[in-house]
Tab-separated table of C-alpha atoms and ligand atoms in Angstrom:
chain	number	residue	atom	x	y	z
U	149	UNK	CA	-10.401	-24.519	28.720
U	150	UNK	CA	-7.298	-22.478	27.812
U	151	UNK	CA	-7.921	-19.919	25.065
U	152	UNK	CA	-5.454	-20.046	22.195
U	153	UNK	CA	-3.082	-17.099	21.788
U	154	UNK	CA	-2.361	-15.848	18.292
U	155	UNK	CA	0.031	-13.062	17.240
U	156	UNK	CA	-0.450	-11.497	13.823
U	157	UNK	CA	2.440	-9.378	12.567
U	158	UNK	CA	1.017	-6.589	10.412
U	159	UNK	CA	-2.249	-4.715	11.012
U	160	UNK	CA	-2.947	-4.159	7.321
U	161	UNK	CA	-5.981	-5.608	5.515
U	162	UNK	CA	-4.734	-9.200	5.556
U	163	UNK	CA	-3.906	-9.150	9.279
U	164	UNK	CA	-7.241	-7.480	10.064
U	165	UNK	CA	-9.286	-9.881	7.923
U	166	UNK	CA	-7.520	-12.790	9.594
U	167	UNK	CA	-8.222	-11.463	13.104
U	168	UNK	CA	-11.844	-10.908	12.090
U	169	UNK	CA	-12.232	-14.492	10.821
U	170	UNK	CA	-10.457	-16.057	13.795
U	171	UNK	CA	-12.521	-14.187	16.372
U	172	UNK	CA	-15.759	-14.799	14.509
U	173	UNK	CA	-15.125	-18.540	14.610
U	174	UNK	CA	-13.640	-18.609	18.123
U	175	UNK	CA	-14.444	-15.443	20.162
U	176	UNK	CA	-12.505	-16.707	23.189
U	177	UNK	CA	-9.148	-16.491	21.372
U	178	UNK	CA	-6.542	-13.898	22.346
U	179	UNK	CA	-5.671	-12.266	19.051
U	180	UNK	CA	-2.951	-9.616	18.938
U	181	UNK	CA	-2.084	-7.442	15.933
U	182	UNK	CA	1.466	-6.091	15.992
U	183	UNK	CA	2.525	-3.271	13.655
U	184	UNK	CA	5.734	-1.340	13.138
U	185	UNK	CA	3.691	1.870	12.857
U	186	UNK	CA	1.829	3.567	15.720
U	187	UNK	CA	-1.269	3.444	13.469
U	188	UNK	CA	-3.108	0.428	12.040
U	189	UNK	CA	-4.468	-0.556	8.586
U	190	UNK	CA	-1.268	-0.641	6.476
U	191	UNK	CA	-1.831	0.330	2.857
U	192	UNK	CA	-5.427	1.373	3.522
U	193	UNK	CA	-3.853	4.430	5.126
U	194	UNK	CA	-0.607	4.655	3.132
U	195	UNK	CA	-1.280	3.132	-0.297
U	196	UNK	CA	-4.934	3.605	-1.249
U	197	UNK	CA	-5.134	6.955	-2.999
U	198	UNK	CA	-5.982	10.058	-0.973
U	199	UNK	CA	-8.826	10.826	-3.387
U	200	UNK	CA	-10.380	7.349	-2.963
U	201	UNK	CA	-11.847	7.829	0.496
U	202	UNK	CA	-14.646	5.352	-0.209
U	203	UNK	CA	-12.090	2.538	-0.456
U	204	UNK	CA	-10.518	3.621	2.825
U	205	UNK	CA	-13.931	3.162	4.482
U	206	UNK	CA	-12.966	-0.495	5.070
U	207	UNK	CA	-11.051	0.845	8.102
U	208	UNK	CA	-14.417	1.267	9.884
U	209	UNK	CA	-15.006	-2.468	9.461
U	210	UNK	CA	-11.512	-3.196	10.798
U	211	UNK	CA	-12.052	-0.927	13.829
U	212	UNK	CA	-14.793	-3.299	15.011
U	213	UNK	CA	-12.194	-6.066	15.412
U	214	UNK	CA	-10.639	-4.028	18.218
U	215	UNK	CA	-13.785	-2.371	19.526
U	216	UNK	CA	-16.169	-5.328	19.546
U	217	UNK	CA	-14.307	-8.552	18.867
U	218	UNK	CA	-11.573	-8.128	21.460
U	219	UNK	CA	-8.450	-8.087	19.292
U	220	UNK	CA	-5.593	-5.992	20.694
U	221	UNK	CA	-3.417	-3.560	18.746
U	222	UNK	CA	0.284	-3.346	19.610
U	223	UNK	CA	1.578	-0.494	17.459
U	224	UNK	CA	5.073	0.967	17.061
U	225	UNK	CA	6.596	-2.497	17.469
U	226	UNK	CA	8.709	-3.840	14.633
U	227	UNK	CA	9.239	-7.571	14.367
U	228	UNK	CA	12.994	-7.922	14.097
U	229	UNK	CA	13.627	-4.905	16.325
U	230	UNK	CA	11.546	-4.527	19.503
U	231	UNK	CA	10.534	-8.181	19.369
U	232	UNK	CA	11.979	-11.234	17.615
U	233	UNK	CA	10.176	-13.995	15.769
U	234	UNK	CA	11.571	-16.504	18.252
U	235	UNK	CA	10.163	-14.525	21.194
U	236	UNK	CA	6.712	-14.465	19.564
U	237	UNK	CA	6.843	-18.171	18.794
U	238	UNK	CA	7.763	-18.895	22.399
U	239	UNK	CA	4.970	-16.710	23.775
U	240	UNK	CA	2.102	-17.557	21.396
U	241	UNK	CA	0.430	-20.751	20.198
U	242	UNK	CA	0.471	-19.441	16.622
U	243	UNK	CA	2.277	-16.596	14.862
U	244	UNK	CA	1.152	-15.212	11.496
U	245	UNK	CA	3.254	-13.004	9.243
U	246	UNK	CA	0.996	-10.479	7.492
U	247	UNK	CA	3.703	-7.866	7.038
U	248	UNK	CA	2.969	-6.981	3.394
U	249	UNK	CA	5.661	-5.979	0.896
U	250	UNK	CA	6.865	-2.438	1.102
U	251	UNK	CA	9.995	-2.161	-1.032
U	252	UNK	CA	9.636	-1.001	-4.653
U	253	UNK	CA	10.839	-3.616	-7.116
U	254	UNK	CA	13.943	-2.281	-8.843
U	255	UNK	CA	14.129	-1.539	-12.561
U	256	UNK	CA	16.769	-4.111	-13.409
U	257	UNK	CA	18.071	-2.660	-16.663
U	258	UNK	CA	21.138	-0.560	-17.499
U	259	UNK	CA	20.759	2.881	-15.925
U	260	UNK	CA	18.083	1.506	-13.572
U	261	UNK	CA	19.725	3.194	-10.590
U	262	UNK	CA	20.210	6.674	-12.084
U	263	UNK	CA	19.073	9.665	-10.039
U	264	UNK	CA	15.599	10.700	-11.151
U	265	UNK	CA	14.100	7.186	-10.908
U	266	UNK	CA	11.498	6.837	-8.167
U	267	UNK	CA	9.400	3.880	-7.057
U	268	UNK	CA	5.634	4.224	-6.735
U	269	UNK	CA	5.790	3.001	-3.131
U	270	UNK	CA	8.276	5.703	-2.148
U	271	UNK	CA	6.231	8.388	-3.922
U	272	UNK	CA	2.890	7.292	-2.457
U	273	UNK	CA	4.372	7.019	1.046
U	274	UNK	CA	5.626	10.598	0.695
U	275	UNK	CA	2.323	11.817	-0.766
U	276	UNK	CA	0.323	10.152	2.004
U	277	UNK	CA	2.482	11.287	4.947
U	278	UNK	CA	4.024	7.943	5.931
U	279	UNK	CA	6.375	8.590	8.876
U	280	UNK	CA	9.296	6.811	7.164
U	281	UNK	CA	8.863	8.500	3.766
U	282	UNK	CA	11.655	10.217	1.878
U	283	UNK	CA	10.923	13.770	0.653
U	284	UNK	CA	8.920	14.239	-2.548
U	285	UNK	CA	11.336	14.553	-5.485
U	286	UNK	CA	11.666	17.018	-8.340
U	287	UNK	CA	10.090	15.274	-11.339
U	288	UNK	CA	10.837	17.923	-13.941
U	289	UNK	CA	8.315	18.764	-16.674
U	290	UNK	CA	8.142	15.311	-18.321
U	291	UNK	CA	7.853	12.349	-15.938
U	292	UNK	CA	7.465	8.913	-17.472
U	293	UNK	CA	5.517	6.222	-15.630
U	294	UNK	CA	6.593	2.599	-16.158
U	295	UNK	CA	3.792	0.156	-15.377
U	296	UNK	CA	0.191	-0.411	-16.293
U	297	UNK	CA	-1.433	-1.561	-13.059
U	298	UNK	CA	-3.825	0.314	-10.786
U	299	UNK	CA	-0.935	1.803	-8.788
U	300	UNK	CA	0.423	3.380	-11.997
U	301	UNK	CA	-3.021	4.798	-12.780
U	302	UNK	CA	-3.324	6.175	-9.223
U	303	UNK	CA	-0.035	8.023	-9.711
U	304	UNK	CA	-1.050	9.322	-13.109
U	305	UNK	CA	-4.424	10.557	-11.826
U	306	UNK	CA	-2.925	12.379	-8.851
U	307	UNK	CA	-0.218	13.998	-10.956
U	308	UNK	CA	-2.837	15.093	-13.478
U	309	UNK	CA	-5.358	16.509	-11.011
U	310	UNK	CA	-6.083	20.193	-10.428
U	311	UNK	CA	-5.997	21.365	-6.778
U	312	UNK	CA	-9.818	21.652	-6.607
U	313	UNK	CA	-10.158	18.024	-7.726
U	314	UNK	CA	-8.513	16.965	-4.456
U	315	UNK	CA	-11.210	18.432	-2.226
U	316	UNK	CA	-12.536	15.933	0.288
U	317	UNK	CA	-9.306	13.915	0.173
U	318	UNK	CA	-6.830	13.572	3.037
U	319	UNK	CA	-3.888	14.879	1.046
U	320	UNK	CA	-1.707	17.019	3.311
U	321	UNK	CA	-0.342	20.521	2.663
U	322	UNK	CA	3.151	19.355	1.629
U	323	UNK	CA	1.837	16.939	-0.999
U	324	UNK	CA	-0.802	19.416	-2.167
U	325	UNK	CA	1.846	22.113	-2.626
U	326	UNK	CA	4.105	19.666	-4.443
U	327	UNK	CA	1.353	18.661	-6.867
U	328	UNK	CA	0.492	22.290	-7.522
U	329	UNK	CA	4.040	23.502	-8.066
U	330	UNK	CA	5.943	20.580	-9.527
U	331	UNK	CA	5.889	22.024	-13.046
U	332	UNK	CA	4.720	18.805	-14.711
U	333	UNK	CA	3.692	19.497	-18.287
U	334	UNK	CA	3.510	16.078	-19.880
U	335	UNK	CA	3.110	12.598	-18.399
U	336	UNK	CA	3.776	9.491	-20.477
U	337	UNK	CA	2.553	6.171	-19.132
U	338	UNK	CA	4.062	3.037	-20.636
U	339	UNK	CA	3.102	-0.611	-20.338
U	340	UNK	CA	4.967	-3.701	-21.438
U	341	UNK	CA	1.819	-5.537	-22.519
U	342	UNK	CA	-0.659	-4.495	-25.165
U	343	UNK	CA	-3.665	-2.509	-23.914
U	344	UNK	CA	-5.799	-5.665	-24.096
U	345	UNK	CA	-3.719	-7.298	-21.352
U	346	UNK	CA	-2.897	-4.223	-19.297
U	347	UNK	CA	-3.286	-4.904	-15.571
U	348	UNK	CA	-5.343	-1.825	-14.701
U	349	UNK	CA	-9.050	-2.144	-13.985
U	350	UNK	CA	-11.378	-0.555	-16.520
U	351	UNK	CA	-13.089	1.441	-13.776
U	352	UNK	CA	-9.749	3.149	-13.004
U	353	UNK	CA	-9.427	4.158	-16.658
U	354	UNK	CA	-13.001	5.439	-16.851
U	355	UNK	CA	-12.341	7.664	-13.827
U	356	UNK	CA	-9.692	9.526	-15.846
U	357	UNK	CA	-12.412	10.856	-18.146
U	358	UNK	CA	-13.429	13.168	-15.266
U	359	UNK	CA	-10.054	14.948	-15.143
U	360	UNK	CA	-10.524	18.664	-15.660
U	361	UNK	CA	-7.093	19.888	-16.691
U	362	UNK	CA	-5.574	17.442	-19.171
U	363	UNK	CA	-5.355	16.497	-22.817
U	364	UNK	CA	-5.126	12.746	-23.297
U	365	UNK	CA	-3.568	10.924	-26.208
U	366	UNK	CA	-3.697	7.131	-26.604
U	367	UNK	CA	-1.231	5.412	-28.961
U	368	UNK	CA	-1.225	1.820	-30.134
U	369	UNK	CA	-4.147	0.474	-28.090
U	370	UNK	CA	-4.675	-2.272	-30.682
U	371	UNK	CA	-7.748	-4.476	-30.880
U	372	UNK	CA	-8.988	-7.850	-29.630
U	373	UNK	CA	-11.691	-10.396	-30.443
U	374	UNK	CA	-11.992	-11.327	-26.774
U	375	UNK	CA	-14.966	-9.523	-25.171
U	376	UNK	CA	-13.242	-8.599	-21.882
U	377	UNK	CA	-10.110	-7.414	-23.671
U	378	UNK	CA	-12.149	-5.433	-26.186
U	379	UNK	CA	-13.899	-3.667	-23.270
U	380	UNK	CA	-10.563	-2.677	-21.784
U	381	UNK	CA	-9.353	-1.318	-25.117
U	382	UNK	CA	-12.618	0.537	-25.616
U	383	UNK	CA	-12.259	2.212	-22.207
U	384	UNK	CA	-8.721	3.373	-23.007
U	385	UNK	CA	-9.652	4.565	-26.489
U	386	UNK	CA	-12.567	6.533	-25.057
U	387	UNK	CA	-9.955	8.724	-23.338
U	388	UNK	CA	-8.237	9.596	-26.612
U	389	UNK	CA	-8.966	13.212	-27.454
U	390	UNK	CA	-10.210	14.079	-23.937
U	391	UNK	CA	-9.180	17.737	-23.795
U	392	UNK	CA	-9.981	19.802	-20.716
U	393	UNK	CA	-6.647	21.476	-20.074
U	394	UNK	CA	-2.996	21.961	-20.968
U	395	UNK	CA	-1.286	19.107	-19.072
U	396	UNK	CA	-0.628	16.359	-21.649
U	397	UNK	CA	-1.025	12.662	-20.875
U	398	UNK	CA	0.079	9.984	-23.354
U	399	UNK	CA	-0.686	6.266	-23.054
U	400	UNK	CA	1.770	3.906	-24.758
U	401	UNK	CA	1.566	0.094	-24.894
U	402	UNK	CA	3.818	-2.807	-25.853
U	403	UNK	CA	7.000	-1.077	-24.686
U	404	UNK	CA	9.567	-3.302	-22.992
U	405	UNK	CA	12.130	-1.275	-21.002
U	406	UNK	CA	15.704	-1.733	-22.271
U	407	UNK	CA	17.683	1.024	-20.566
U	408	UNK	CA	17.407	4.323	-18.771
U	409	UNK	CA	19.600	6.953	-20.369
U	410	UNK	CA	21.380	9.920	-18.830
U	411	UNK	CA	24.739	10.842	-17.304
U	412	UNK	CA	24.043	12.483	-13.994
U	413	UNK	CA	20.318	11.875	-14.040
U	414	UNK	CA	17.581	10.456	-16.228
U	415	UNK	CA	17.142	12.088	-19.627
U	416	UNK	CA	15.343	9.362	-21.590
U	417	UNK	CA	14.225	5.762	-21.534
U	418	UNK	CA	14.859	3.235	-24.284
U	419	UNK	CA	12.310	0.527	-25.096
U	420	UNK	CA	11.915	-2.497	-27.328
U	421	UNK	CA	8.770	-2.369	-29.442
U	422	UNK	CA	7.452	-4.760	-32.093
U	423	UNK	CA	8.846	-2.359	-34.695
U	424	UNK	CA	12.348	-2.056	-33.147
U	425	UNK	CA	13.775	0.225	-30.499
U	426	UNK	CA	12.309	3.530	-29.404
U	427	UNK	CA	13.659	6.202	-27.066
U	428	UNK	CA	11.310	8.462	-25.124
U	429	UNK	CA	12.824	11.621	-23.616
U	430	UNK	CA	11.797	12.267	-20.015
U	431	UNK	CA	12.916	14.202	-16.949
U	432	UNK	CA	12.152	11.472	-14.403
U	433	UNK	CA	10.970	7.860	-14.299
U	434	UNK	CA	8.313	6.625	-11.901
U	435	UNK	CA	8.256	2.845	-11.605
U	436	UNK	CA	5.045	1.054	-10.680
U	437	UNK	CA	6.241	-2.476	-11.394
U	438	UNK	CA	5.546	-4.250	-8.127
U	439	UNK	CA	6.916	-4.611	-4.624
U	440	UNK	CA	9.210	-6.922	-2.678
U	441	UNK	CA	10.146	-7.547	0.958
U	442	UNK	CA	12.241	-4.952	2.764
U	443	UNK	CA	14.665	-7.535	4.163
U	444	UNK	CA	13.695	-7.111	7.829
U	445	UNK	CA	12.073	-10.563	7.700
U	446	UNK	CA	13.679	-13.467	5.784
U	447	UNK	CA	10.625	-13.887	3.514
U	448	UNK	CA	12.314	-15.819	0.698
U	449	UNK	CA	13.890	-18.320	3.083
U	450	UNK	CA	10.662	-18.771	5.027
U	451	UNK	CA	8.606	-19.354	1.883
U	452	UNK	CA	11.212	-21.606	0.270
U	453	UNK	CA	11.235	-23.889	3.292
U	454	UNK	CA	7.477	-23.692	3.893
U	455	UNK	CA	5.526	-26.759	4.921
U	456	UNK	CA	2.632	-25.722	2.650
U	457	UNK	CA	3.282	-22.310	1.060
U	458	UNK	CA	0.029	-22.319	-0.914
U	459	UNK	CA	-1.994	-22.650	2.311
U	460	UNK	CA	0.253	-20.192	4.181
U	461	UNK	CA	1.765	-22.775	6.545
U	462	UNK	CA	5.452	-21.955	6.956
U	463	UNK	CA	6.184	-24.367	9.817
U	464	UNK	CA	4.176	-25.811	12.723
U	465	UNK	CA	2.550	-22.810	14.449
U	466	UNK	CA	4.012	-20.311	11.953
U	467	UNK	CA	1.870	-18.951	9.116
U	468	UNK	CA	1.841	-16.263	6.407
U	469	UNK	CA	-0.973	-14.398	4.666
U	470	UNK	CA	-1.770	-11.439	2.413
U	471	UNK	CA	0.818	-9.834	0.185
U	472	UNK	CA	3.585	-11.263	2.349
U	473	UNK	CA	2.526	-14.755	1.260
U	474	UNK	CA	1.078	-14.177	-2.204
U	475	UNK	CA	3.288	-11.406	-3.534
U	476	UNK	CA	2.156	-7.887	-4.473
U	477	UNK	CA	-1.063	-8.880	-6.202
U	478	UNK	CA	-4.658	-8.359	-5.343
U	479	UNK	CA	-6.971	-5.737	-3.965
U	480	UNK	CA	-8.080	-5.308	-0.359
U	481	UNK	CA	-11.117	-7.633	-0.661
U	482	UNK	CA	-8.942	-10.335	-2.220
U	483	UNK	CA	-7.101	-10.668	1.089
U	484	UNK	CA	-10.330	-11.679	2.812
U	485	UNK	CA	-10.730	-15.098	1.167
U	486	UNK	CA	-7.074	-15.817	1.842
U	487	UNK	CA	-7.540	-14.891	5.506
U	488	UNK	CA	-10.705	-16.950	5.905
U	489	UNK	CA	-9.018	-20.072	4.555
U	490	UNK	CA	-6.004	-19.542	6.802
U	491	UNK	CA	-8.190	-18.979	9.879
U	492	UNK	CA	-9.828	-22.365	9.290
U	493	UNK	CA	-6.419	-24.007	8.975
U	494	UNK	CA	-5.015	-22.333	12.100
U	495	UNK	CA	-8.038	-23.290	14.185
U	496	UNK	CA	-7.782	-26.885	13.004
U	497	UNK	CA	-4.122	-27.041	14.052
U	498	UNK	CA	-4.224	-24.937	17.226
U	499	UNK	CA	-3.228	-26.694	20.465
U	500	UNK	CA	-3.382	-24.050	23.222
U	501	UNK	CA	-0.610	-24.272	25.782
U	502	UNK	CA	-1.596	-22.706	29.145
U	503	UNK	CA	2.057	-21.970	29.949
U	504	UNK	CA	2.488	-19.612	26.990
U	505	UNK	CA	2.508	-16.022	28.308
U	506	UNK	CA	1.015	-14.419	25.177
U	507	UNK	CA	0.531	-10.621	25.082
U	508	UNK	CA	2.307	-10.005	28.400
U	509	UNK	CA	5.589	-9.930	26.489
U	510	UNK	CA	4.317	-6.975	24.437
U	511	UNK	CA	2.466	-4.987	27.114
U	512	UNK	CA	5.737	-4.206	28.869
U	513	UNK	CA	7.469	-2.751	25.824
U	514	UNK	CA	8.036	1.005	26.250
U	515	UNK	CA	7.578	1.643	22.540
U	516	UNK	CA	4.066	0.173	22.411
U	517	UNK	CA	1.039	2.192	21.271
U	518	UNK	CA	-2.295	0.549	22.003
U	519	UNK	CA	-5.633	0.894	20.231
U	520	UNK	CA	-6.783	3.774	22.418
U	521	UNK	CA	-3.528	5.567	21.524
U	522	UNK	CA	-4.454	5.179	17.853
U	523	UNK	CA	-7.998	6.455	18.469
U	524	UNK	CA	-6.517	9.625	19.973
U	525	UNK	CA	-4.344	10.139	16.880
U	526	UNK	CA	-7.354	9.413	14.662
U	527	UNK	CA	-9.648	11.824	16.532
U	528	UNK	CA	-7.010	14.568	16.421
U	529	UNK	CA	-6.498	14.146	12.672
U	530	UNK	CA	-10.220	14.382	11.993
U	531	UNK	CA	-10.777	17.311	14.378
U	532	UNK	CA	-7.961	19.372	12.855
U	533	UNK	CA	-8.866	18.772	9.190
U	534	UNK	CA	-9.135	21.933	7.098
U	535	UNK	CA	-12.492	22.593	5.363
U	536	UNK	CA	-11.440	21.027	2.073
U	537	UNK	CA	-9.941	17.872	3.616
U	538	UNK	CA	-11.448	14.955	5.535
U	539	UNK	CA	-8.458	14.619	7.875
U	540	UNK	CA	-5.103	16.254	8.596
U	541	UNK	CA	-2.714	13.297	8.689
U	542	UNK	CA	0.204	13.497	11.065
U	543	UNK	CA	3.426	12.592	9.289
U	544	UNK	CA	5.824	12.630	12.219
U	545	UNK	CA	6.181	9.485	14.297
U	546	UNK	CA	7.227	11.610	17.309
U	547	UNK	CA	4.062	13.670	17.040
U	548	UNK	CA	1.944	10.519	16.743
U	549	UNK	CA	3.599	9.083	19.834
U	550	UNK	CA	3.172	12.351	21.723
U	551	UNK	CA	-0.549	12.405	20.946
U	552	UNK	CA	-1.023	8.735	21.726
U	553	UNK	CA	0.778	9.063	25.059
U	554	UNK	CA	0.252	12.586	26.338
U	555	UNK	CA	-3.436	12.072	26.976
U	556	UNK	CA	-2.728	8.607	28.292
U	557	UNK	CA	-0.865	10.294	31.151
U	558	UNK	CA	-3.770	12.629	31.895
U	559	UNK	CA	-6.323	9.805	32.064
S	260	FAD	C1	-0.073	2.312	-3.833
S	260	FAD	C2	-1.124	1.249	-3.617
S	260	FAD	C3	-2.463	1.562	-3.806
S	260	FAD	C4	-3.456	0.590	-3.618
S	260	FAD	N1	-4.746	0.924	-3.818
S	260	FAD	C5	-5.720	0.010	-3.628
S	260	FAD	C6	-7.090	0.358	-3.805
S	260	FAD	O1	-7.423	1.508	-4.127
S	260	FAD	N2	-8.023	-0.603	-3.584
S	260	FAD	C7	-7.684	-1.873	-3.219
S	260	FAD	O2	-8.580	-2.711	-3.026
S	260	FAD	N3	-6.390	-2.242	-3.064
S	260	FAD	C8	-5.401	-1.329	-3.251
S	260	FAD	N4	-4.102	-1.690	-3.099
S	260	FAD	C9	-3.789	-3.071	-2.700
S	260	FAD	C10	-3.982	-3.256	-1.181
S	260	FAD	O3	-3.395	-2.168	-0.527
S	260	FAD	C11	-3.387	-4.597	-0.744
S	260	FAD	O4	-4.174	-5.653	-1.294
S	260	FAD	C12	-3.382	-4.772	0.782
S	260	FAD	O5	-2.970	-3.624	1.461
S	260	FAD	C13	-2.460	-5.934	1.190
S	260	FAD	O6	-2.648	-6.112	2.570
S	260	FAD	P1	-1.508	-6.670	3.521
S	260	FAD	O7	-2.116	-6.635	4.883
S	260	FAD	O8	-1.011	-7.954	3.014
S	260	FAD	O9	-0.299	-5.624	3.432
S	260	FAD	P2	-0.160	-4.122	3.980
S	260	FAD	O10	-1.378	-3.323	3.731
S	260	FAD	O11	1.118	-3.612	3.413
S	260	FAD	O12	0.006	-4.273	5.570
S	260	FAD	C14	1.194	-4.797	6.123
S	260	FAD	C15	1.382	-4.209	7.509
S	260	FAD	O13	2.510	-4.851	8.117
S	260	FAD	C16	3.273	-3.888	8.827
S	260	FAD	N5	4.660	-4.393	8.933
S	260	FAD	C17	5.540	-4.581	7.919
S	260	FAD	N6	6.694	-5.084	8.385
S	260	FAD	C18	6.551	-5.215	9.736
S	260	FAD	C19	7.408	-5.659	10.784
S	260	FAD	N7	8.656	-6.112	10.553
S	260	FAD	N8	6.925	-5.631	12.051
S	260	FAD	C20	5.664	-5.203	12.308
S	260	FAD	N9	4.815	-4.757	11.357
S	260	FAD	C21	5.249	-4.777	10.083
S	260	FAD	C22	3.151	-2.625	7.988
S	260	FAD	O14	3.412	-1.455	8.724
S	260	FAD	C23	1.698	-2.722	7.512
S	260	FAD	O15	0.826	-2.035	8.384
S	260	FAD	C24	-3.085	-0.734	-3.264
S	260	FAD	C25	-1.730	-1.053	-3.083
S	260	FAD	C26	-0.763	-0.069	-3.243
S	260	FAD	C27	0.692	-0.425	-3.041
């Protein structure tokens, strides 16, 4: 019997969970994970905070997909550049888009494009040594964070940490130096909703009580009769008065952004509150208000014309999963259920065609980095880690490619 051939675009959590589910149900399948980066695991490597290494441990589970379940990694291949969607659809029985959402959602208010405004995605990519990152910016002494989700709290925590609190992380020397010398004195974090409905998880808030160099002030946390909401408020209020150092952190709630003010760069942000308008002076604005597609793939068109968008069926033989399908919501484990349901659907619809060439169309691409190439990068990063870090991430794509390939030649 001909084994079905499935291409998954994106080797982040959703692509990996999908490959895992497909191969568990049907080990004979040929499952290929294609990623624009020479390294797998998407936001596990470039979004999950450098000081949350436990969360990144899921990568060990994903490695088994390649090492034991027979999936193949085709890194350094961008759909839309080295290979087209049409070419994949011609070569494979099923194609799945699991390409995530990497663009920061813009602050669509007057002044929303002033210099001094930075998206959380751009900042975290730069902090975590993403090869396509822009340099870390000058935040000035008073950055203001817009957003109340876990990504906003990650940013706040990293900005507030002392150098010794980053031991054991994989934060590189450039980011470490930037955090040490950026001159931040006061961080204000603002949310549109009241504290009761803030999107952050309580556990993320509780972690802030361990910070060793900050003084935390909480304003307007409010109250709620609802037990879950009351717990959230209680966690935030427990931070009020935490005083272990000079760097000031202020939590504000119920502030709807109206405008960013400044001539040549940000000087303040104006908000609507229940009491009227309020202007908060700041030297930079960090937005953590969600993500959208980068435009390489026509996501909106594909989803608008989808056969069954809720189930991830875009068209016969073409599927979508993870953040690319659902939008920028949900943690790593939340992508698993999505992937399991889609795997069942794909297997029910799969009609293998023996004439489809499958992975042959990728193996010949000069750009391609395979799984063993990634393991060489991985081993090098771990072997060269300084004593106070768990790995020394390579930021340069050229250097990654050199490592992945140089030893290949000497095999
Ligand atoms: C800053 C940040 C911190 C987070 N922290 C946590 C956390 O601590 N814990 C937690 O549970 N969740 C966290 N999350 C959420 C978690 O990262 C997501 O749920 C998860 O990564 C979504 O998986 P995905 O595979 O859909 O997308 P991604 O992880 O983004 O993976 C998409 C992959 O597709 C690739 N790709 C994109 N376009 C193309 C293309 N054209 N061709 C080929 N490849 C392409 C990308 O390189 C990437 O590897 C965080 C998210 C962010 C943004």
